[in-house]
Coordinates of C-alpha atoms and ligand atoms in Angstrom, one line a residue:
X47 CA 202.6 210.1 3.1
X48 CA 199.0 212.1 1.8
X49 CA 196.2 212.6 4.3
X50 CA 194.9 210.3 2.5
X51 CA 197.5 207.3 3.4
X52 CA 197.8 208.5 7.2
X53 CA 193.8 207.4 7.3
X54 CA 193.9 204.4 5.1
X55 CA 196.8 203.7 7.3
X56 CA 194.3 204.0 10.4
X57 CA 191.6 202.1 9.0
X58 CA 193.9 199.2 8.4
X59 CA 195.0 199.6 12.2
X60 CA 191.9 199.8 13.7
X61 CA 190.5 197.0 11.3
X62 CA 192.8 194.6 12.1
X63 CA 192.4 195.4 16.2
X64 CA 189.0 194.4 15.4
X65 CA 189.1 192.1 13.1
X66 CA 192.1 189.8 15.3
X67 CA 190.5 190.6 18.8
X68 CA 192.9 193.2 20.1
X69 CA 190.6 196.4 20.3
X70 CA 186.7 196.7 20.5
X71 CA 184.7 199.7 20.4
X72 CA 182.9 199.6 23.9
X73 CA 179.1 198.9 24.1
X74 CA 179.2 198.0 20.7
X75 CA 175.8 196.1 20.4
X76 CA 174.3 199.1 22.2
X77 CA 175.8 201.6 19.4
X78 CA 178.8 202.3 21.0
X79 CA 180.4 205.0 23.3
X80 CA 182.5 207.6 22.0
X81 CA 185.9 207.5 22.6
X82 CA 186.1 204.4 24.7
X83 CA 187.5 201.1 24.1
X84 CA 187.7 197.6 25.3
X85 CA 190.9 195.4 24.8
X86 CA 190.3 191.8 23.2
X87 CA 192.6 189.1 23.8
X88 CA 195.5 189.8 22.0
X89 CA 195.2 193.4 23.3
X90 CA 195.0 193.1 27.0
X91 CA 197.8 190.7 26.3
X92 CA 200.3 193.6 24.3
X93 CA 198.9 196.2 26.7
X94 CA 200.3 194.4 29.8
X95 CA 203.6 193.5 28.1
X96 CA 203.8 197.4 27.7
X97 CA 203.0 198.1 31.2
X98 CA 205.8 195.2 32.1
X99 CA 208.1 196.7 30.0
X100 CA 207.8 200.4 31.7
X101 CA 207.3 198.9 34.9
X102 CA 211.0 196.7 34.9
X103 CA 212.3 200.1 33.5
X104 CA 211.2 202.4 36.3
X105 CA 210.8 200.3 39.0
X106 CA 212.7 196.7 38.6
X107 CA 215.8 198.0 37.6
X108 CA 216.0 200.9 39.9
X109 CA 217.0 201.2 43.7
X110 CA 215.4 204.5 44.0
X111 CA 212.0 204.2 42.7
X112 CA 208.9 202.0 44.4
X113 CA 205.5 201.3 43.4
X114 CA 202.1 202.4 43.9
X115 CA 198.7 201.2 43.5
X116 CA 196.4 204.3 44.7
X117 CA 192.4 204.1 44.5
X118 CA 190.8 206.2 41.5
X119 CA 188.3 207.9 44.3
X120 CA 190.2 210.5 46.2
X121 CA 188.9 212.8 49.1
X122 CA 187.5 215.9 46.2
X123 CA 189.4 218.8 48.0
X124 CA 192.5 216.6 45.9
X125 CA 191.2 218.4 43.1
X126 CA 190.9 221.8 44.1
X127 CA 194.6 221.8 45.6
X128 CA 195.6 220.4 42.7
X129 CA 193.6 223.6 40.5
X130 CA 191.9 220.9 38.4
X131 CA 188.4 221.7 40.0
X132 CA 187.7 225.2 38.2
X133 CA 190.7 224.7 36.4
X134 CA 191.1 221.8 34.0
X135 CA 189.3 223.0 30.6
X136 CA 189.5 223.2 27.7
X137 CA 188.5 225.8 25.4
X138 CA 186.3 224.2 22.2
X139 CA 185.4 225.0 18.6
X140 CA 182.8 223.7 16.6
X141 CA 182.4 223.5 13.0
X142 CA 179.3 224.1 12.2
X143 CA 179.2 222.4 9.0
X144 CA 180.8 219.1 9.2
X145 CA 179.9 219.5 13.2
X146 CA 183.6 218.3 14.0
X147 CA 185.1 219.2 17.1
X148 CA 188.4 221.2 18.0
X149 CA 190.4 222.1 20.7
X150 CA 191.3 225.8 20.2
X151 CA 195.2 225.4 21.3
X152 CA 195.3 223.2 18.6
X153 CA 193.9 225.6 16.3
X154 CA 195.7 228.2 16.8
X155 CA 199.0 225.9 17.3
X156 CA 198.8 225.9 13.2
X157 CA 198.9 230.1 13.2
X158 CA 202.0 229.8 16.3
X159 CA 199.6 231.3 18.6
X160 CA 200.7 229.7 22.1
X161 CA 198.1 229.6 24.6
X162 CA 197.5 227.0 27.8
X163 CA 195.3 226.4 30.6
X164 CA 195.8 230.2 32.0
X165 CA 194.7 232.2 29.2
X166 CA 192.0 234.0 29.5
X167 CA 188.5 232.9 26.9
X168 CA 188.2 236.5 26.0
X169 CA 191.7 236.3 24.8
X170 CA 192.0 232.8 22.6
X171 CA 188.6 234.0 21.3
X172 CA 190.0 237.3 20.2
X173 CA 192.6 235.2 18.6
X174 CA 190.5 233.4 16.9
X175 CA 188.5 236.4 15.9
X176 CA 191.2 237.7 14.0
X177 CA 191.9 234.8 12.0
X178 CA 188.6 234.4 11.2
X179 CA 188.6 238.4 10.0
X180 CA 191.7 237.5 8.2
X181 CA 189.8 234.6 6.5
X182 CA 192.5 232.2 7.5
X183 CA 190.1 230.4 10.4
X184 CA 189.1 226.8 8.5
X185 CA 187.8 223.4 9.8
X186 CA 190.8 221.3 9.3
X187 CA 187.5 218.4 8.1
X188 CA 185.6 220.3 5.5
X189 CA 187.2 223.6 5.2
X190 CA 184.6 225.4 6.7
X191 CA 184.7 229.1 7.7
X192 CA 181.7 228.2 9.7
X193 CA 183.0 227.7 13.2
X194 CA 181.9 228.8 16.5
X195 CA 183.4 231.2 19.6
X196 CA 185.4 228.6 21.5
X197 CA 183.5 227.7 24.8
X198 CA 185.3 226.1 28.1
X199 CA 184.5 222.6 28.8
X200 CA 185.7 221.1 32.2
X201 CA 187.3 217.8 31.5
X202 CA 186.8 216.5 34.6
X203 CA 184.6 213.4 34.9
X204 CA 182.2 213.4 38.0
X205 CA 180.3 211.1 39.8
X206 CA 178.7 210.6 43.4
X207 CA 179.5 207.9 46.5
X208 CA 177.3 207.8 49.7
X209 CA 174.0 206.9 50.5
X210 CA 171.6 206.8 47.8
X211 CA 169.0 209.5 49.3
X212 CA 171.3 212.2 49.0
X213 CA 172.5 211.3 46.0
X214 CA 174.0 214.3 44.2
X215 CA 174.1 216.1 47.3
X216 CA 176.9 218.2 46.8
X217 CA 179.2 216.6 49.3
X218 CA 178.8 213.4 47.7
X219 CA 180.3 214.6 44.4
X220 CA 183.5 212.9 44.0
X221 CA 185.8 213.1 40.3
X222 CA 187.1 210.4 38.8
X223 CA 190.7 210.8 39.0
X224 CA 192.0 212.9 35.6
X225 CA 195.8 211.9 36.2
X226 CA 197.5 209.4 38.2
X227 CA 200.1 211.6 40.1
X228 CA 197.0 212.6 42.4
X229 CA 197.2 209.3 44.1
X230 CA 200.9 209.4 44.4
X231 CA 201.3 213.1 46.1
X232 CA 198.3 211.7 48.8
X233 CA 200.5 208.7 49.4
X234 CA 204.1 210.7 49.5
X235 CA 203.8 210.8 53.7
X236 CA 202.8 207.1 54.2
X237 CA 206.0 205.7 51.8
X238 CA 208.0 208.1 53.5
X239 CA 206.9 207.0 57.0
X240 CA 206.3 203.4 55.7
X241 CA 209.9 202.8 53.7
X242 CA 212.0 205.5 54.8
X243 CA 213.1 206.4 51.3
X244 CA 215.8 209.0 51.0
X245 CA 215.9 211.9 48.3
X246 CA 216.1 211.6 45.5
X247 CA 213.8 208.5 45.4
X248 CA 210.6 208.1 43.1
X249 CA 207.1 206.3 43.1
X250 CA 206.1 205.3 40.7
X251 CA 201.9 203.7 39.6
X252 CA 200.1 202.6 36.7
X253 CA 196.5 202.9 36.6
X254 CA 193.8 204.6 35.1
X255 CA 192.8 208.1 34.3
X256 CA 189.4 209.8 33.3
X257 CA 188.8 212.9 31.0
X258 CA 185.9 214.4 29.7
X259 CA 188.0 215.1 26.4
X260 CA 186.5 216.8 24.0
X261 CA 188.4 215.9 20.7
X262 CA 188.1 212.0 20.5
X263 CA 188.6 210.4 17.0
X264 CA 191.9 209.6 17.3
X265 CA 191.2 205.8 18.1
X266 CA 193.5 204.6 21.5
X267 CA 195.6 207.8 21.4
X268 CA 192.7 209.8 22.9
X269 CA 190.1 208.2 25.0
X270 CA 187.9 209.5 27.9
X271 CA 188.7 206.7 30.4
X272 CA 192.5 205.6 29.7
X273 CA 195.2 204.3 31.9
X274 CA 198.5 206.3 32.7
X275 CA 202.0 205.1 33.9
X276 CA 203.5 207.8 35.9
X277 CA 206.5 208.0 38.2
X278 CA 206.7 211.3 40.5
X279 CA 210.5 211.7 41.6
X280 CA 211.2 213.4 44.7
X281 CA 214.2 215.8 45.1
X282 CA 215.7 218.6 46.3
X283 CA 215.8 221.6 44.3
X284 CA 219.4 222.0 43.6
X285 CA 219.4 218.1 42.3
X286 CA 216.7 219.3 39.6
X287 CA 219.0 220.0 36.6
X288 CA 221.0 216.4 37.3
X289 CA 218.4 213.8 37.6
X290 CA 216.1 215.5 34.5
X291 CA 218.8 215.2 32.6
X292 CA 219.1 211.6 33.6
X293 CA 215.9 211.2 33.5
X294 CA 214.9 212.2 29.9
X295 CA 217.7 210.0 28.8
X296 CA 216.4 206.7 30.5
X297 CA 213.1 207.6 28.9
X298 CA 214.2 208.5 25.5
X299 CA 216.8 205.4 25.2
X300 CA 213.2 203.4 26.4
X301 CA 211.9 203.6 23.2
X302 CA 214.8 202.7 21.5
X303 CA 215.6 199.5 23.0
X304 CA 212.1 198.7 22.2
X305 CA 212.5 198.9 18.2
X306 CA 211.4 202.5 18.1
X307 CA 213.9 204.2 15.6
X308 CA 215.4 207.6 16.1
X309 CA 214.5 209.4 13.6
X310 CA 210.6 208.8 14.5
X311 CA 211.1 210.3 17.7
X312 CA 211.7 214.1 19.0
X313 CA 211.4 215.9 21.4
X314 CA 209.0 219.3 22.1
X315 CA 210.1 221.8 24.4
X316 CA 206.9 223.8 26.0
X317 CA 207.0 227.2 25.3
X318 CA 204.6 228.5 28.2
X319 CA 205.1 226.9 31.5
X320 CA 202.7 226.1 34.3
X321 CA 204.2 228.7 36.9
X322 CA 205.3 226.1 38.9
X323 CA 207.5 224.6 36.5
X324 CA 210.9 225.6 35.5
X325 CA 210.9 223.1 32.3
X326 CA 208.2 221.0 30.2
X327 CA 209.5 218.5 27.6
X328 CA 207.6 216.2 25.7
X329 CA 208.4 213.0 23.4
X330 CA 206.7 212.7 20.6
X331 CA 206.6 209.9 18.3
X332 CA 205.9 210.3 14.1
X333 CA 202.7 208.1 13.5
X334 CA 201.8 207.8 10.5
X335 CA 198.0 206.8 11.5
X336 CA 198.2 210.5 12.6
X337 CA 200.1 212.0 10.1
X338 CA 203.2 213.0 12.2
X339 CA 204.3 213.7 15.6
X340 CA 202.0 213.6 18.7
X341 CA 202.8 213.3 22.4
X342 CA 203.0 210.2 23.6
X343 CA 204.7 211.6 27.1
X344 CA 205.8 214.0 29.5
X345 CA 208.1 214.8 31.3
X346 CA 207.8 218.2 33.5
X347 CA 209.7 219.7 36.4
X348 CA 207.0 221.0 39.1
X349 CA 209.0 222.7 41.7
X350 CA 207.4 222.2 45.3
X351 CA 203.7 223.1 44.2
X352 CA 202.1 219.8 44.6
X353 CA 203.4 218.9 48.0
X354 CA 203.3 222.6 49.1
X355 CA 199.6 222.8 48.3
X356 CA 198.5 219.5 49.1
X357 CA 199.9 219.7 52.9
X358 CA 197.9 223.9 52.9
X359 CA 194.8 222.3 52.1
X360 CA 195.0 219.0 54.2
X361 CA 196.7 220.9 57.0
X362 CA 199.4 218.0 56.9
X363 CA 202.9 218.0 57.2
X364 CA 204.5 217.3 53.8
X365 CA 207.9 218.2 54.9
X366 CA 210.9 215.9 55.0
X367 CA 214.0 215.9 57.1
X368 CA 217.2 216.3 55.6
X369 CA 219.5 215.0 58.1
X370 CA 223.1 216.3 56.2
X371 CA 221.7 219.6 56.6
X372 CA 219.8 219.1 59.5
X373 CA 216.5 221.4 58.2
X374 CA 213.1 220.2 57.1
X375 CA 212.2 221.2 53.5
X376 CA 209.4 220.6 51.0
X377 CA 210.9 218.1 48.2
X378 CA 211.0 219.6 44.7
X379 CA 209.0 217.1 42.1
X380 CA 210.0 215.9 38.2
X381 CA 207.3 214.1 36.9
X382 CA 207.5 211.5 34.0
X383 CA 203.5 210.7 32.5
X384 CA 202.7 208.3 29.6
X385 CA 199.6 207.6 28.1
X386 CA 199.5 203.6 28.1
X387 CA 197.0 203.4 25.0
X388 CA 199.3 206.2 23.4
X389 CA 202.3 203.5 23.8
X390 CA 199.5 200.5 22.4
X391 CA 198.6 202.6 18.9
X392 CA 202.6 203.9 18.9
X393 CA 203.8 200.1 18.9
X394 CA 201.3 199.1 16.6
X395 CA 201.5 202.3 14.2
X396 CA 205.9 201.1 14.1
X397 CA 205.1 197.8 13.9
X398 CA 202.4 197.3 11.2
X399 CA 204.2 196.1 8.2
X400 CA 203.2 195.5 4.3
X401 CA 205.2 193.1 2.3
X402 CA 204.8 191.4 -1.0
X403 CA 205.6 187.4 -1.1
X404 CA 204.8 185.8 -4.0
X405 CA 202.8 187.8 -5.8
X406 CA 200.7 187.9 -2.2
X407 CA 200.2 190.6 0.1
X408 CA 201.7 190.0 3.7
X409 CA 200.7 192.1 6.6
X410 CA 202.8 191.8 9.5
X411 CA 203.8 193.5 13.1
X412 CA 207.0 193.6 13.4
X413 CA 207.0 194.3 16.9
X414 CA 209.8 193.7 19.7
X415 CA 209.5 190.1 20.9
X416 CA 209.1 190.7 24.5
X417 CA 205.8 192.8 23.9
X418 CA 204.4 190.2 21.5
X419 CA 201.1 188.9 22.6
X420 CA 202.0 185.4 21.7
X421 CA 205.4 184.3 21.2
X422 CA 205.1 181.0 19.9
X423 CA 202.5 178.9 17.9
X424 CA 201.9 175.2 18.0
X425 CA 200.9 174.5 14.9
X426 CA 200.3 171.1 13.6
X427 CA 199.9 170.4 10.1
X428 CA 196.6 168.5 9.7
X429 CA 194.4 167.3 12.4
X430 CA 195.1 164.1 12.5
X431 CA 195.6 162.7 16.5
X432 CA 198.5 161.2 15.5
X433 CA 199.9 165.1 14.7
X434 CA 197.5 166.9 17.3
X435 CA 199.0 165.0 20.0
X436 CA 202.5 165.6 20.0
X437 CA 201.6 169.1 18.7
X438 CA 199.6 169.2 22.3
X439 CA 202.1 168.0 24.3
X440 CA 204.8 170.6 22.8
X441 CA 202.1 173.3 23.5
X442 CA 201.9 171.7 27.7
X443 CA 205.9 171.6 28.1
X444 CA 206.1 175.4 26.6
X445 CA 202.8 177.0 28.2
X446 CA 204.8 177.0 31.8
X447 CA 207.6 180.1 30.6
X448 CA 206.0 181.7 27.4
X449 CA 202.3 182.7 26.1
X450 CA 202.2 179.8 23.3
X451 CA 199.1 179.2 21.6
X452 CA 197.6 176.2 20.0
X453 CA 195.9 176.2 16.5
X454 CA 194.6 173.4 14.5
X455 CA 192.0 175.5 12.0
X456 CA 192.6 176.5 8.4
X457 CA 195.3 175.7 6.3
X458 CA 198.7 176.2 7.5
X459 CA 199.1 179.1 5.0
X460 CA 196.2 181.3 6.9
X461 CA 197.6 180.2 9.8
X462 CA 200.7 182.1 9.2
X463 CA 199.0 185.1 8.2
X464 CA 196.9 185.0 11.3
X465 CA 200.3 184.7 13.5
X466 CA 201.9 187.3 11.2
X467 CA 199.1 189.7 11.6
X468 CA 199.0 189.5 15.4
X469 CA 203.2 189.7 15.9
X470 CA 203.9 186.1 16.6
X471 CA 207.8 185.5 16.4
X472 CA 207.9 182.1 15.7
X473 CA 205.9 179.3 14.1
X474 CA 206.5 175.5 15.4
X475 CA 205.2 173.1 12.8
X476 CA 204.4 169.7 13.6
X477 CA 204.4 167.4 10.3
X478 CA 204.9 163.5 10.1
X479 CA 208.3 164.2 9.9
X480 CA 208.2 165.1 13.6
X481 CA 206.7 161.2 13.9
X482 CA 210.1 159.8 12.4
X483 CA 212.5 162.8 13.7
X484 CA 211.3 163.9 17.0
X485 CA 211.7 167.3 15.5
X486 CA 209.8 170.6 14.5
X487 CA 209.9 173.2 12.1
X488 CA 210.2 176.7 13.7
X489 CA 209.6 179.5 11.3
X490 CA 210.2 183.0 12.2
X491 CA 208.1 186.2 11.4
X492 CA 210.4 188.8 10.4
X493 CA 212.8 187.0 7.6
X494 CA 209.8 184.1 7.3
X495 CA 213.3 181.2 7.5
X496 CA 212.3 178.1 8.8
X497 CA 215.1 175.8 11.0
X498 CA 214.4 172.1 11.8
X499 CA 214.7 172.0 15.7
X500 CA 214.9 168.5 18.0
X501 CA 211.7 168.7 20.4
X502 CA 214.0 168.2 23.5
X503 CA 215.9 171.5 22.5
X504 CA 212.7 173.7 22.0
X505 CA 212.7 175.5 25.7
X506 CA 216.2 176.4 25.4
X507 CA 215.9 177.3 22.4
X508 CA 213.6 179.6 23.0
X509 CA 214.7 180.9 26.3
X510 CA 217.6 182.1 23.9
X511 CA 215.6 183.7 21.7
X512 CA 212.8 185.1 23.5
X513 CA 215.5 186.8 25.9
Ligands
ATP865 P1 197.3 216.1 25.1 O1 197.9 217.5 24.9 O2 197.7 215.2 24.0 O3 195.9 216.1 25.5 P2 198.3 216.3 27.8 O4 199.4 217.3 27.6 O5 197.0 216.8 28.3 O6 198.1 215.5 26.4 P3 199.2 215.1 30.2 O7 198.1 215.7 31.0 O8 200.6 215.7 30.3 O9 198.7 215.1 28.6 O10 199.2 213.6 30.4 C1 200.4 212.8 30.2 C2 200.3 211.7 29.2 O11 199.1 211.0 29.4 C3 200.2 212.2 27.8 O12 201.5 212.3 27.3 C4 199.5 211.0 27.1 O13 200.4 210.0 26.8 C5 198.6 210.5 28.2 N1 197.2 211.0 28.0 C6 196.7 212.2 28.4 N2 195.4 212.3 28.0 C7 195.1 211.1 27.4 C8 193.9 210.6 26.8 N3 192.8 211.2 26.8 N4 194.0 209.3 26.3 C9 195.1 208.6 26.3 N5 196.3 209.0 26.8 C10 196.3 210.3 27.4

């Protein structure tokens, strides 16, 4: 694919989001906010099938992992144990031509030059200095040599709680949370003294995040107030190599069973590791709204530094008893993070589908059944009561197990374009057929066949294939 069909690509995306009621640029009658998003419809409805989906995975189906619902205020020294406060920037370029906006480890990603969150500005600046000496330094926009020194940029969003006289008062400044795991490392001593969970064991939350971030065109994959499904699993340190093993095959085979295919997924090993961490892998999925592979999660090994510095600067006791070996230790932590908007444009990105059918144009999301926002529509084929009320009644016995909708509007035709568009598996028709028969046509999304089903048989019928 050009550059060229990566953004028509994204325009159709974010077109039909709009267009269908899935995605909404926030404060839109007020111009709009950059980088933030509101989910229609059809999109809280795929968003939470996602979330279900991860959460059966990491939590349903497993004996060792429980859930978590923290608050997104925490006490602010959170942040300074956690190194976020003075620590969580990123260093920017401008261009300042086109006036677009880079992060400079992605900049200098393209000439292999590896920096992260611990190297210095002089140095990433001299880096950049070079290539710009070397005429090599371009805005990846408008070609540009025009760019700036990069400049640090905390990505931390703040905001203030307390009374309103002392209102940005220092001590009122509190952070929006920037990652999840925060809440889970403050709750780690009340599950352990609530459910007596032995190690290994994990907890696991889904909820939202904030970041100030500072490249944000990127639709979903990027915004500044997202939501994150993270598990934090607790061990000891010589169980480390075992369960990330484990665990970055349960993740990977995720995506699998979900209709992603193999060959649009890899993995990226980090290169320069936090210092707490022994190993960083990431999975990245091959979008072609991006033009090829991005992150869409995490999964890091981070040794005992959470815990260790959360109990030094709460004073707590983060330890745990090991009673084989009779000791108290500090548990060893592998983390697994996923951006949940990341998962909403990857799912889309695989889905989105172009077909020709009869000489027409169909566009279609083939997307797994069980994240489909709508699995079945009740369709009935004019609007005539003696059609619309059968039609209604199929719609009352089917609403109780599955998220059916009813539409009478349009021709049947746009109907099935609507349905196609927004990844509805199957179709029921109600003709005047269904008068003589007491049966319905149900037509399905990916191979467009139609079967004549009995009404009585519908819920089983689906129950099968909805499974
Ligand atoms: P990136 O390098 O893409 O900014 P990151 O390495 O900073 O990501 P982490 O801090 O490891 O990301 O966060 C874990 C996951 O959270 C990411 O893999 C991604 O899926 C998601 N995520 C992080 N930042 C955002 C964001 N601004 N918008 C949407 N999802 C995000």
């Amino acid at each position: 694919m050009t550059k060229e069909d990566n953004q028509s690509m994204m325009e159709k995306i974010v077109s039909l989001c709009k267009r269908r009621g899935f995605v909404y640029p926030s404060s839109e009658i007020y111009g709009g906010m950059s980088a933030i998003y509101d989910y229609g419809h059809y999109g809280t409805l795929l968003k939470n099938n996602i979330r279900d989906a991860w959460w059966k995975e990491m939590v349903q189906k497993r004996m060792d992992v429980v859930g978590l619902d923290s608050a997104i205020f925490m006490h602010p020294k959170t942040w300074v144990a956690s190194g976020h406060v003075g620590g969580f920037n990123d260093p920017q370029v401008d261009c300042k031509k086109c006036k677009s906006r880079y992060r400079a480890d992605h900049l200098l990603e393209g000439f292999k030059v590896v920096i992260d969150d611990k190297t210095p500005i002089e140095e990433i600046n001299k880096n950049l200095e070079k290539l710009r000496e070397e005429k090599k330094l371009k805005c990846p926009n408008c070609g540009s040599t025009d760019l700036t020194e990069a400049k640090v940029f905390s990505l931390m969003v703040k905001s203030n709680i307390g009374s309103p006289t002392d209102e940005l008062s220092e001590e009122n400044v509190v952070y929006l949370r920037p990652e999840t795991c925060g809440g889970i490392y403050l709750e780690y001593k009340n599950t352990l003294d609530s459910l007596h969970p032995k190690l290994p064991f994990g907890i696991a939350q889904v909820g939202k995040a904030f970041r100030n971030e500072i490249v944000a065109r990127q639709f979903v994959f990027r915004t500044r107030e997202f939501e994150q499904m993270e598990m934090q699993y607790f061990l000891k340190s010589e169980m480390m190599k075992e369960k990330y093993e484990m665990w970055k095959e349960i993740r990977f085979q995720w995506y699998l069973e979900y209709g992603i295919s193999e060959n649009n997924l890899q993995w990226h090993k980090h290169e320069k590791l936090a210092h707490y961490a022994s190993e960083a892998f990431d999975i990245e999925f091959n979008f072609k709204t991006l033009g090829g592979f991005r992150e869409v999660e995490g999964l890091h090994t981070r040794g005992d530094w959470d815990l260790s510095q959360h109990s030094k600067f709460s004073g707590a006791d983060l330890s745990y008893f090991d009673q084989e070996k009779n000791e108290r230790l500090i548990p060893h932590i592998m983390e697994t993070s996923v951006g949940l908007g990341r998962l909403f444009l990857m799912f889309l990105d695989n889905a989105y589908t172009e077909e020709e059918v009869n000489g027409e144009l169909r566009s279609v999301l083939k997307i797994d059944k069980r994240l489909a926002p709508i699995k079945i529509a009740i369709l009935p084929l004019s609007k005539k009561e003696e059609l619309t009320v059968p039609a209604k009644e199929i719609w009352e016995k089917l609403k109780e197990n599955f998220m059916v909708e009813y539409d009478e509007t349009q021709s049947i035709g746009k109907r099935y374009r609507r349905q196609d568009e927004i990844g509805t598996p199957y179709c029921v028709t109600v003709d005047f057929e269904t008068l003589n028969d007491q049966a319905v046509t149900v037509r399905d999304r990916d191979t467009m066949t139609q079967e004549r089903i009995a009404i009585s048989e519908l819920s089983k019928y689906f129950e099968e294939k909805l499974r």
